[in-house]
PDB file of C-alpha atoms and ligand atoms in Angstrom:
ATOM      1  CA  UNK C  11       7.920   1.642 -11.418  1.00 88.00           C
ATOM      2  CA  UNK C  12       6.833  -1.802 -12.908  1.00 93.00           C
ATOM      3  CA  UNK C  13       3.070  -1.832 -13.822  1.00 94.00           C
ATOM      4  CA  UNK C  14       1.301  -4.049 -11.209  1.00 95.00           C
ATOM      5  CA  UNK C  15      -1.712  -4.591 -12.845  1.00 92.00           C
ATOM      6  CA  UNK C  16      -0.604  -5.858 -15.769  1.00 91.00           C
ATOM      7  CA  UNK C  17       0.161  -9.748 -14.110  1.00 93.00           C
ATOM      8  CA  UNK C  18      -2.406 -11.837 -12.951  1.00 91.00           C
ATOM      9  CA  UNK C  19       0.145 -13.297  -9.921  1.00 95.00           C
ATOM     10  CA  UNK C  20       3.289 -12.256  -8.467  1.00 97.00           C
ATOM     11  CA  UNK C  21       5.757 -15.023  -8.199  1.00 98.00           C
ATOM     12  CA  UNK C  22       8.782 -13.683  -5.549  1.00 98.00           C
ATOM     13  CA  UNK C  23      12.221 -16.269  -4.651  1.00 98.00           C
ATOM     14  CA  UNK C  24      13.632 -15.755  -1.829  1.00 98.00           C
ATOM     15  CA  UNK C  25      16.926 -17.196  -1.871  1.00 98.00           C
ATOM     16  CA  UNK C  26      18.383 -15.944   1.648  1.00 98.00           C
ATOM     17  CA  UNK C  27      21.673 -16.508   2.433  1.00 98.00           C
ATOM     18  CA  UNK C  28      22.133 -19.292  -0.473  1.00 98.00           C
ATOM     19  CA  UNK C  29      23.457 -19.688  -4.464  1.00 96.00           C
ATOM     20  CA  UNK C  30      27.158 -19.153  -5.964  1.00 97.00           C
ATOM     21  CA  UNK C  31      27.897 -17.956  -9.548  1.00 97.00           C
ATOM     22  CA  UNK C  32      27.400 -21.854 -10.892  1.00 97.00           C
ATOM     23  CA  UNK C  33      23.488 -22.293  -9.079  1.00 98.00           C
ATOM     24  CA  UNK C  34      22.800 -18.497 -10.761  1.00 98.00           C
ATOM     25  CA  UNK C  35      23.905 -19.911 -14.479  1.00 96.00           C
ATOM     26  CA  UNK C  36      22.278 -23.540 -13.963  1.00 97.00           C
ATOM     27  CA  UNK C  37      19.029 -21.734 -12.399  1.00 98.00           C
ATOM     28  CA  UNK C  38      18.434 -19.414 -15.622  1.00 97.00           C
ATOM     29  CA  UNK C  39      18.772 -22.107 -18.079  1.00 96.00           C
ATOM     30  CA  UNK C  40      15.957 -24.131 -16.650  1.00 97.00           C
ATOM     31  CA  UNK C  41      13.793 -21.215 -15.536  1.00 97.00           C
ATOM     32  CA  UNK C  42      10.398 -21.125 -17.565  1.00 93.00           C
ATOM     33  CA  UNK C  43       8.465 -17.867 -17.520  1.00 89.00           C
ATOM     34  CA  UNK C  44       5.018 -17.828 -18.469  1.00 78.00           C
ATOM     35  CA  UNK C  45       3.945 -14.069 -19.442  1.00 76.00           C
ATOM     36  CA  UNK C  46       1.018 -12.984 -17.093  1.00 85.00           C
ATOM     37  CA  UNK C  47       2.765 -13.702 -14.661  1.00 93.00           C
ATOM     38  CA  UNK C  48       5.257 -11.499 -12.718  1.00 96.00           C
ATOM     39  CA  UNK C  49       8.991 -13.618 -11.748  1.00 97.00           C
ATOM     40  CA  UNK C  50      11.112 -11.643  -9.187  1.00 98.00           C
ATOM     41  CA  UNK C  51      14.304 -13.337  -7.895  1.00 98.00           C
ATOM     42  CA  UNK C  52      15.574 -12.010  -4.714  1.00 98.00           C
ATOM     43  CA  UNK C  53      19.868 -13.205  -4.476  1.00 98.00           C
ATOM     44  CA  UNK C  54      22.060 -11.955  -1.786  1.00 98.00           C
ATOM     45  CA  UNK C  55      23.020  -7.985  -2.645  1.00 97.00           C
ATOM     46  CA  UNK C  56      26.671  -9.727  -3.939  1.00 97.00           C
ATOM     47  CA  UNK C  57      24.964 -11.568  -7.246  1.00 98.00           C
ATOM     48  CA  UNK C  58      22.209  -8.780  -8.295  1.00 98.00           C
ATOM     49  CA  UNK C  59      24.103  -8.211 -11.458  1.00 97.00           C
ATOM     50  CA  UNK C  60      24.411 -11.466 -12.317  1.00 97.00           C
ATOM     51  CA  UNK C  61      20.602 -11.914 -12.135  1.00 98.00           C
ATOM     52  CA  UNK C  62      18.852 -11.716 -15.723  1.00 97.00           C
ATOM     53  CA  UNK C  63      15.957  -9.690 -16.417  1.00 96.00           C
ATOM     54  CA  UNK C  64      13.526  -8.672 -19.153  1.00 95.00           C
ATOM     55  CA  UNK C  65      11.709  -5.789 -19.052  1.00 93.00           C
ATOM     56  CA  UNK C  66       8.212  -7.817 -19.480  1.00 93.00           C
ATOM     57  CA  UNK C  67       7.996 -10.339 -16.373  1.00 95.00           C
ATOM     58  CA  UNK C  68      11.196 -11.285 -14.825  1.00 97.00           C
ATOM     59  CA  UNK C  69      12.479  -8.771 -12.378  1.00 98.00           C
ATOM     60  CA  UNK C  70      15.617  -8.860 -10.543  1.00 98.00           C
ATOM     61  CA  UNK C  71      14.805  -8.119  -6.638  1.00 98.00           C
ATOM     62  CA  UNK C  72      16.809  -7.079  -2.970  1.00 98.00           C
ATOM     63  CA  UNK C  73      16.618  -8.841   0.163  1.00 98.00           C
ATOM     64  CA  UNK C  74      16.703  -5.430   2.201  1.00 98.00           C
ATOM     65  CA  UNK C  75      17.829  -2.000   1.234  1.00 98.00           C
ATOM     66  CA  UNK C  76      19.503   0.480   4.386  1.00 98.00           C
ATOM     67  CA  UNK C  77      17.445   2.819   5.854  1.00 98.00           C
ATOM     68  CA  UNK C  78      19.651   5.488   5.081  1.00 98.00           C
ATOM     69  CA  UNK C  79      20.689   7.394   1.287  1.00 97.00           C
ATOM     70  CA  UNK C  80      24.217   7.970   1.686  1.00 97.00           C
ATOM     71  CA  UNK C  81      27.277   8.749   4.244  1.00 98.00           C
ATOM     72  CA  UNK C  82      29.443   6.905   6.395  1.00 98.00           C
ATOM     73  CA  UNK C  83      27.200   3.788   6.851  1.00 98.00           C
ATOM     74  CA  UNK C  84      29.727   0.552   6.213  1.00 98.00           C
ATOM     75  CA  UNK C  85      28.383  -2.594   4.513  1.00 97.00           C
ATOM     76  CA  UNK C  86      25.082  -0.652   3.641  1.00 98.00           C
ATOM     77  CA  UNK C  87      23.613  -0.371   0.610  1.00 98.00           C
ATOM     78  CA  UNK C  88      21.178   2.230  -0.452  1.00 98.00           C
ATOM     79  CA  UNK C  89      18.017   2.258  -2.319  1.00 98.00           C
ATOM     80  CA  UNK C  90      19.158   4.021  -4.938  1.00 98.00           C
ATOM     81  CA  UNK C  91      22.002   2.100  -5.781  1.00 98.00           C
ATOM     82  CA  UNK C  92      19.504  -0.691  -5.817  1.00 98.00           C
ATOM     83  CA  UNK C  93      17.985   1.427  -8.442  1.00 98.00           C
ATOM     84  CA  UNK C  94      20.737   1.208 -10.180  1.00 97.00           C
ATOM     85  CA  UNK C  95      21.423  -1.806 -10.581  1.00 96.00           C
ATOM     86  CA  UNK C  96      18.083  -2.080 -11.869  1.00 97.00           C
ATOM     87  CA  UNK C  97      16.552  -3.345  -8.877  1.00 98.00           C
ATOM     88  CA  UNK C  98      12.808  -3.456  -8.919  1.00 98.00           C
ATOM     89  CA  UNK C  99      11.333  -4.791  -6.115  1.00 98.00           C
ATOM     90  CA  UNK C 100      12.940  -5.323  -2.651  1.00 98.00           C
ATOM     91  CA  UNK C 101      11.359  -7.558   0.254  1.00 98.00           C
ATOM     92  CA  UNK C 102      11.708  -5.423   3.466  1.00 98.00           C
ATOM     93  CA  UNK C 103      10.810  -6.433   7.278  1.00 98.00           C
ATOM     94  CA  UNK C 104      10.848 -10.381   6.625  1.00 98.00           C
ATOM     95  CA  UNK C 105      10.716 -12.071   9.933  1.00 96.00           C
ATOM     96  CA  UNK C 106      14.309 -13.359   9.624  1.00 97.00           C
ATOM     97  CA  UNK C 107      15.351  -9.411   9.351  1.00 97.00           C
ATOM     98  CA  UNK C 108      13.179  -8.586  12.611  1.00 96.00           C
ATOM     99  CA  UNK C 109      14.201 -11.693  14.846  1.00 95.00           C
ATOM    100  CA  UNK C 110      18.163 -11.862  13.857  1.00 96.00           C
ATOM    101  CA  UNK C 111      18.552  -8.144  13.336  1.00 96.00           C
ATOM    102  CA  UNK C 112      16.433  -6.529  15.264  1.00 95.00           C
ATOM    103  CA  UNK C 113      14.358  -5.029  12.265  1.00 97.00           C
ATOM    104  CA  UNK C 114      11.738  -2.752  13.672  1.00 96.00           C
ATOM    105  CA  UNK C 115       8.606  -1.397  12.057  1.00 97.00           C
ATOM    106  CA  UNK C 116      10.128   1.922  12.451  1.00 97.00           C
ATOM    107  CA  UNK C 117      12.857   1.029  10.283  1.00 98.00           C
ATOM    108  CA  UNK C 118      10.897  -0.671   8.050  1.00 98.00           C
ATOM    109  CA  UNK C 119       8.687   2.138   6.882  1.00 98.00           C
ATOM    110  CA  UNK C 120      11.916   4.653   6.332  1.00 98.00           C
ATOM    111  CA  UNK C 121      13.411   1.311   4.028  1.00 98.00           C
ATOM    112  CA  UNK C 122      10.042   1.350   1.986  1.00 98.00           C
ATOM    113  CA  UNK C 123      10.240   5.229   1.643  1.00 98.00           C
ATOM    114  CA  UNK C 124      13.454   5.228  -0.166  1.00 98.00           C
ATOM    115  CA  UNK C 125      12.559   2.260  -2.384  1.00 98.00           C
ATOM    116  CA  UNK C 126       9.457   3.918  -3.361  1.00 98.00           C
ATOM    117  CA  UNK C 127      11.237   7.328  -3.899  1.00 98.00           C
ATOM    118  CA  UNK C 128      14.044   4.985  -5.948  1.00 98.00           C
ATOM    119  CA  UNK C 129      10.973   3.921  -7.719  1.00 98.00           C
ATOM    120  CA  UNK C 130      11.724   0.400  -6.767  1.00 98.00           C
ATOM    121  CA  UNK C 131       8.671  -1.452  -5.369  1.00 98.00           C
ATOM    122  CA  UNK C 132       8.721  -2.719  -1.662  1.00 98.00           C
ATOM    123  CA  UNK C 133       7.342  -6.238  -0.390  1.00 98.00           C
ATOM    124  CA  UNK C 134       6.701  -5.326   3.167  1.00 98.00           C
ATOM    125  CA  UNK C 135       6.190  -8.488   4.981  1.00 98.00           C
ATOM    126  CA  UNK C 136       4.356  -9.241   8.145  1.00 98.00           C
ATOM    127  CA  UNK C 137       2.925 -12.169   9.996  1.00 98.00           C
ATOM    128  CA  UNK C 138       2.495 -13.695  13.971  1.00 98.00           C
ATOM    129  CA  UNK C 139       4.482 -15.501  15.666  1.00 97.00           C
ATOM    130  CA  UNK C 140       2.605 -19.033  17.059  1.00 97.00           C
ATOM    131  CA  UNK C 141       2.271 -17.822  20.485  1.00 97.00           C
ATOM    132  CA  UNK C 142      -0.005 -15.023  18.730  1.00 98.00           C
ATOM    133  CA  UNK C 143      -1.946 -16.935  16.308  1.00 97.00           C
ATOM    134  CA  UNK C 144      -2.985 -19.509  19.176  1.00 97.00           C
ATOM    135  CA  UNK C 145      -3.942 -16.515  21.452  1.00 98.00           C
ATOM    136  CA  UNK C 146      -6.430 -15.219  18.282  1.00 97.00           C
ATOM    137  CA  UNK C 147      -4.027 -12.128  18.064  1.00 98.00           C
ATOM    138  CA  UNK C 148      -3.426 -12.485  14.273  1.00 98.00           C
ATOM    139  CA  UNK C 149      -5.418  -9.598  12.953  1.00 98.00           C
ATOM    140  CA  UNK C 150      -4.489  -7.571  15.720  1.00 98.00           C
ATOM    141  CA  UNK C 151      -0.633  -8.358  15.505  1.00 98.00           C
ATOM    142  CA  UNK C 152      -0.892  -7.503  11.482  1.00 98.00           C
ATOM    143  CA  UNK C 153      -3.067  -4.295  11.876  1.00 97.00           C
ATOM    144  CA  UNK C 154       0.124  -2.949  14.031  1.00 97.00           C
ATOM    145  CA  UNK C 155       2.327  -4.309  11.766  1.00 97.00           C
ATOM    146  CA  UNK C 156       0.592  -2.715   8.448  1.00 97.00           C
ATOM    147  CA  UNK C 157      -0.042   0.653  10.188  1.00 96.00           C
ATOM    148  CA  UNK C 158       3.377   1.367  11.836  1.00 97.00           C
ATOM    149  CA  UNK C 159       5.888  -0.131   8.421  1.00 97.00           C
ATOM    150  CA  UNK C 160       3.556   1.615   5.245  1.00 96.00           C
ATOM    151  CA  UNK C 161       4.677   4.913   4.674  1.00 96.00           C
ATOM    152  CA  UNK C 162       1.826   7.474   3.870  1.00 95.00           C
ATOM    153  CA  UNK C 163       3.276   7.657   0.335  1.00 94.00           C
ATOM    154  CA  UNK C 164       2.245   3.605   0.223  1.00 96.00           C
ATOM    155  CA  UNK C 165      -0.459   2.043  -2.286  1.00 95.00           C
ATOM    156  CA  UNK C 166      -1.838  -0.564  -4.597  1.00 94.00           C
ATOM    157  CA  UNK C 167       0.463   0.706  -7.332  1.00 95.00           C
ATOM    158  CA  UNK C 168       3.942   1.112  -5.749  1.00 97.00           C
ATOM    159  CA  UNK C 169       3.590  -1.189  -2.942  1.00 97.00           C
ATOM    160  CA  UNK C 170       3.168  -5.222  -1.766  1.00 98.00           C
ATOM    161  CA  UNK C 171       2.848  -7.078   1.317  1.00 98.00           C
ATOM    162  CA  UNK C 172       3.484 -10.274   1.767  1.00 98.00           C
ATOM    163  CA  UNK C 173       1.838 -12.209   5.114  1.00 98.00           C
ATOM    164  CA  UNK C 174       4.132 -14.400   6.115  1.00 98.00           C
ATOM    165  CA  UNK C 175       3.221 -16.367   9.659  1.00 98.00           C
ATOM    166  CA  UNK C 176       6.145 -16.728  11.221  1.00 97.00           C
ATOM    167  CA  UNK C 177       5.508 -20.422  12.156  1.00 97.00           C
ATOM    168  CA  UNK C 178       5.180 -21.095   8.934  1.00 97.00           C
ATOM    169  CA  UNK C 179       8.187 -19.767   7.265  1.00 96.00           C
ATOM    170  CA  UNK C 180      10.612 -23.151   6.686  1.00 94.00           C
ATOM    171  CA  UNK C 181       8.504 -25.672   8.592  1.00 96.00           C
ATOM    172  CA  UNK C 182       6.267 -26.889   6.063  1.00 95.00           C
ATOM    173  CA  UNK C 183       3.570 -25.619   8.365  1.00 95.00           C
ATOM    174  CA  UNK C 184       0.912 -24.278   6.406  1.00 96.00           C
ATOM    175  CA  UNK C 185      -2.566 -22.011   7.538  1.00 97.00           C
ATOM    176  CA  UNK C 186      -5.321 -23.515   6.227  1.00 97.00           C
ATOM    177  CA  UNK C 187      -6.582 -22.232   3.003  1.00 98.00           C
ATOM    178  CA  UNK C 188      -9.639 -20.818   4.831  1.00 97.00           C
ATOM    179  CA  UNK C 189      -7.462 -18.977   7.403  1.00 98.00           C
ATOM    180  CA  UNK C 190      -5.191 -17.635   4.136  1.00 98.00           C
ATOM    181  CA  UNK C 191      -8.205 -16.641   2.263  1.00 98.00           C
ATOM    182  CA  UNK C 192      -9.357 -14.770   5.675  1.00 98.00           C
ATOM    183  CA  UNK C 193      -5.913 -13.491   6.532  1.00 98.00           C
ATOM    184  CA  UNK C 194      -5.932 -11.705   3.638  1.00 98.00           C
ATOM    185  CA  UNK C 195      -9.430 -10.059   3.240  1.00 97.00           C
ATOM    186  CA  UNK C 196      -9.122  -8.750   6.089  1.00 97.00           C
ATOM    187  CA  UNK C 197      -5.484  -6.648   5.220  1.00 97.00           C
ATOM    188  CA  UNK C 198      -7.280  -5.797   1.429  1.00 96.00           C
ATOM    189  CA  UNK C 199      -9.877  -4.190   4.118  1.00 95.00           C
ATOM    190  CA  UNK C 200      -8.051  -2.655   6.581  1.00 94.00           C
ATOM    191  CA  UNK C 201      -7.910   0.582   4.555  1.00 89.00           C
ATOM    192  CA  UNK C 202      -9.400   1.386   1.603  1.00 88.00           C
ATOM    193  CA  UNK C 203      -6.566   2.745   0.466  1.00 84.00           C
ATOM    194  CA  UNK C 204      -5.636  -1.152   0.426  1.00 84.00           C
ATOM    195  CA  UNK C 205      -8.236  -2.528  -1.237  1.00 84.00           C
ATOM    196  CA  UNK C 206      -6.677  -3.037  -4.690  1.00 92.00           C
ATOM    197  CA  UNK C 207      -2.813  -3.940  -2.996  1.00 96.00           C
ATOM    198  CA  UNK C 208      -1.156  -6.883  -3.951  1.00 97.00           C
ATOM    199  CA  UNK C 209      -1.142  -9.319  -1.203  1.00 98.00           C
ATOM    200  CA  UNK C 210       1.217 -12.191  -1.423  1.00 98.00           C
ATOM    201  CA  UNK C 211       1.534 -15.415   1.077  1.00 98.00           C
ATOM    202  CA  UNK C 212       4.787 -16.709   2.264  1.00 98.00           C
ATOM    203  CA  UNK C 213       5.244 -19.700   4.308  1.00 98.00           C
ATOM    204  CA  UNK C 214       6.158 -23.057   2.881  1.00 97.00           C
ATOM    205  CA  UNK C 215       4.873 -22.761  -0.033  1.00 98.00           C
ATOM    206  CA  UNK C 216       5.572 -25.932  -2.341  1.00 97.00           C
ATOM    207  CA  UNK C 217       4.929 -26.981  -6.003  1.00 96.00           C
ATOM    208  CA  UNK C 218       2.318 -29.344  -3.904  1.00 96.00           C
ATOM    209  CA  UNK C 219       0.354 -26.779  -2.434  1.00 97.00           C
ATOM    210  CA  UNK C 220       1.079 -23.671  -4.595  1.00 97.00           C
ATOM    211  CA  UNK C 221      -1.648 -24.130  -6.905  1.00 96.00           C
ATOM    212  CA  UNK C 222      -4.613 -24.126  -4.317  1.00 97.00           C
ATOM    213  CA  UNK C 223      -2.855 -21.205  -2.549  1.00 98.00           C
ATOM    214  CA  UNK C 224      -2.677 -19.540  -5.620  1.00 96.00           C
ATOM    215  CA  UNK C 225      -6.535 -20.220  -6.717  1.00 97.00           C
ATOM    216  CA  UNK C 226      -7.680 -18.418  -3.950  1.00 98.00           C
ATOM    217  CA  UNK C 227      -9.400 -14.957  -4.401  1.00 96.00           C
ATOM    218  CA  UNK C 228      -7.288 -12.063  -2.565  1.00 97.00           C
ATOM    219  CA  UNK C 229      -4.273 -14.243  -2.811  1.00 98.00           C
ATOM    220  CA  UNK C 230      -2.397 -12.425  -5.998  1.00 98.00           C
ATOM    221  CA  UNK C 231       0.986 -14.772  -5.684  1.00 98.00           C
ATOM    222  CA  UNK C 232       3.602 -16.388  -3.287  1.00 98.00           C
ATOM    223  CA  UNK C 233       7.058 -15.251  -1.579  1.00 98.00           C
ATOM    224  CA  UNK C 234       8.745 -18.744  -1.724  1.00 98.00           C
ATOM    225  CA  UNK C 235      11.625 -19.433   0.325  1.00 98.00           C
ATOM    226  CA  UNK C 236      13.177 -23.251   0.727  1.00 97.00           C
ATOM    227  CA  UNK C 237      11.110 -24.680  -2.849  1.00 98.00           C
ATOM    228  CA  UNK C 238      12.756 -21.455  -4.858  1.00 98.00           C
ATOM    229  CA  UNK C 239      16.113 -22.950  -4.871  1.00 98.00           C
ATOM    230  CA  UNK C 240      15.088 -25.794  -6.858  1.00 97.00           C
ATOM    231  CA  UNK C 241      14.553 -24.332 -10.333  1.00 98.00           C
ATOM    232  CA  UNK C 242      12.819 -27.464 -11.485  1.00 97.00           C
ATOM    233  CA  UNK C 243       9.983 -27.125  -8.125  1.00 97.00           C
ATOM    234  CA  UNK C 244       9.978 -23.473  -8.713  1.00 97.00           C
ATOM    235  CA  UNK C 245       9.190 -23.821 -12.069  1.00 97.00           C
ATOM    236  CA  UNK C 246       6.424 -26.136 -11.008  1.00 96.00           C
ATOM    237  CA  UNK C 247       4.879 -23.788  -8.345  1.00 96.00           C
ATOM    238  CA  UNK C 248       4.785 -20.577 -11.144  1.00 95.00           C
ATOM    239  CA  UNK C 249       3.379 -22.495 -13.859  1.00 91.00           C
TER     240      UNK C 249
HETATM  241  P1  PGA X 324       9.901 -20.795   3.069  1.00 67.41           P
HETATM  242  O1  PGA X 324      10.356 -19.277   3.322  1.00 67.41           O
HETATM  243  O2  PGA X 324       9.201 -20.828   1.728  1.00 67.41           O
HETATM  244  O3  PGA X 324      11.182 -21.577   3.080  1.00 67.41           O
HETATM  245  O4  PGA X 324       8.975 -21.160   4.177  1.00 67.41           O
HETATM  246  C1  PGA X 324       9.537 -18.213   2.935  1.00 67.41           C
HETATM  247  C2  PGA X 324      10.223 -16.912   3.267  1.00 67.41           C
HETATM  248  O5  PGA X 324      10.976 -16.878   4.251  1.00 67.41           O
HETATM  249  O6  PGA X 324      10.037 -15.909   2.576  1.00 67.41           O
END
């Protein structure tokens, strides 16, 4: 399992459904790592071994692992083959997963179970939908969240959430810093189990507002969807 502590921020692309052998090559020959930090690229399962790592601070990642090890399970793939592939981190419950494919946190929790038994490290993301945020159910629609998808075996070391508003993801709707800064207190304090985990924000996040997000104290890095296919403004936004 990848050291957490050793990076200052945590830097995750999420590609989606998006890239082709020719966007993989161009991306890694403009890509500039800078070592404290932690680079994770997330492709589609199909290009994972054409991703390039180092064993430092560029880690290749999944986009969602099955909930099940082996057997007669078509078009899955399973944690450990993740790990074979040298997989180390793998995003699990992101909104798009729960709306299109009816994701549940049930679900989620047995996908972040075999990743960390695989030893790969899962980015269990969460976040409210509009209706919830302007009905003041935030905290209460992430405290259900947290508590029904992190497995007992869960902490600071082997896992990461990411809180990702769901009205945010793609719109270039952003919380306000305060509300980040808040947002994510309050899941560092939920538990103290939690106090030490790695919380990440994801939401159109931009090389224009990246650095501000960044600055702030519990935030320890970005999940960046849309602005991580652009090598030269993802480059920007982990520099
Ligand atoms: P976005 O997506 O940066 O395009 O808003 C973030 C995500 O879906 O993880």
């Amino acid at each position: 399992m990848i050291n957490l502590s050793n990076f200052s921020s945590i830097f995750i692309a999420n590609w989606k459904l998006n890239g082709n052998i020719e966007f993989i090559d161009q991306y890694y020959q403009k890509l500039s790592i800078n070592s404290e930090k932690c680079i994770v690229i997330c492709s589609p399962n199909i290009f994972l071994s054409r991703l390039i790592s180092n064993p430092n601070n560029l880690f290749k990642g999944a986009q969602d692992v099955s909930t099940y090890n082996q057997g007669a399970f078509t078009g899955e793939v399973s944690a450990h083959m993740l790990s074979e592939e040298n997989i180390k981190f793998c995003l699990v419950g992101h909104s798009e997963r729960r709306q299109h494919f009816n994701e549940e946190n049930s679900s989620i929790k047995q996908k972040a179970i075999n990743l960390i038994e695989n030893k790969i490290i899962p980015v269990i993301c969460v976040g409210e939908t509009l209706e919830a945020k302007e009905n003041k159910l935030t905290k209460t629609v992430l405290k259900k969240q947290i508590s029904n998808c992190l497995p007992e075996t869960a902490n600071f070391q082997n896992t990461i959430i990411a809180y990702e508003p769901i009205w945010a993801i793609g719109t270039g709707l952003t919380p306000t810093f305060e509300e980040i800064e808040e947002v994510h207190s309050y899941i560092k304090n939920l538990n103290p189990k939690f106090n030490q985990i790695k919380v990440l924000y994801g939401g159109s996040v931009k090389s224009s507002n990246s650095a501000k997000i960044n600055s702030l104290s519990n935030v320890d890095g970005c999940l960046v969807g849309g602005a991580s296919l652009e090598v030269d403004d993802f480059n920007l936004i982990i520099s």
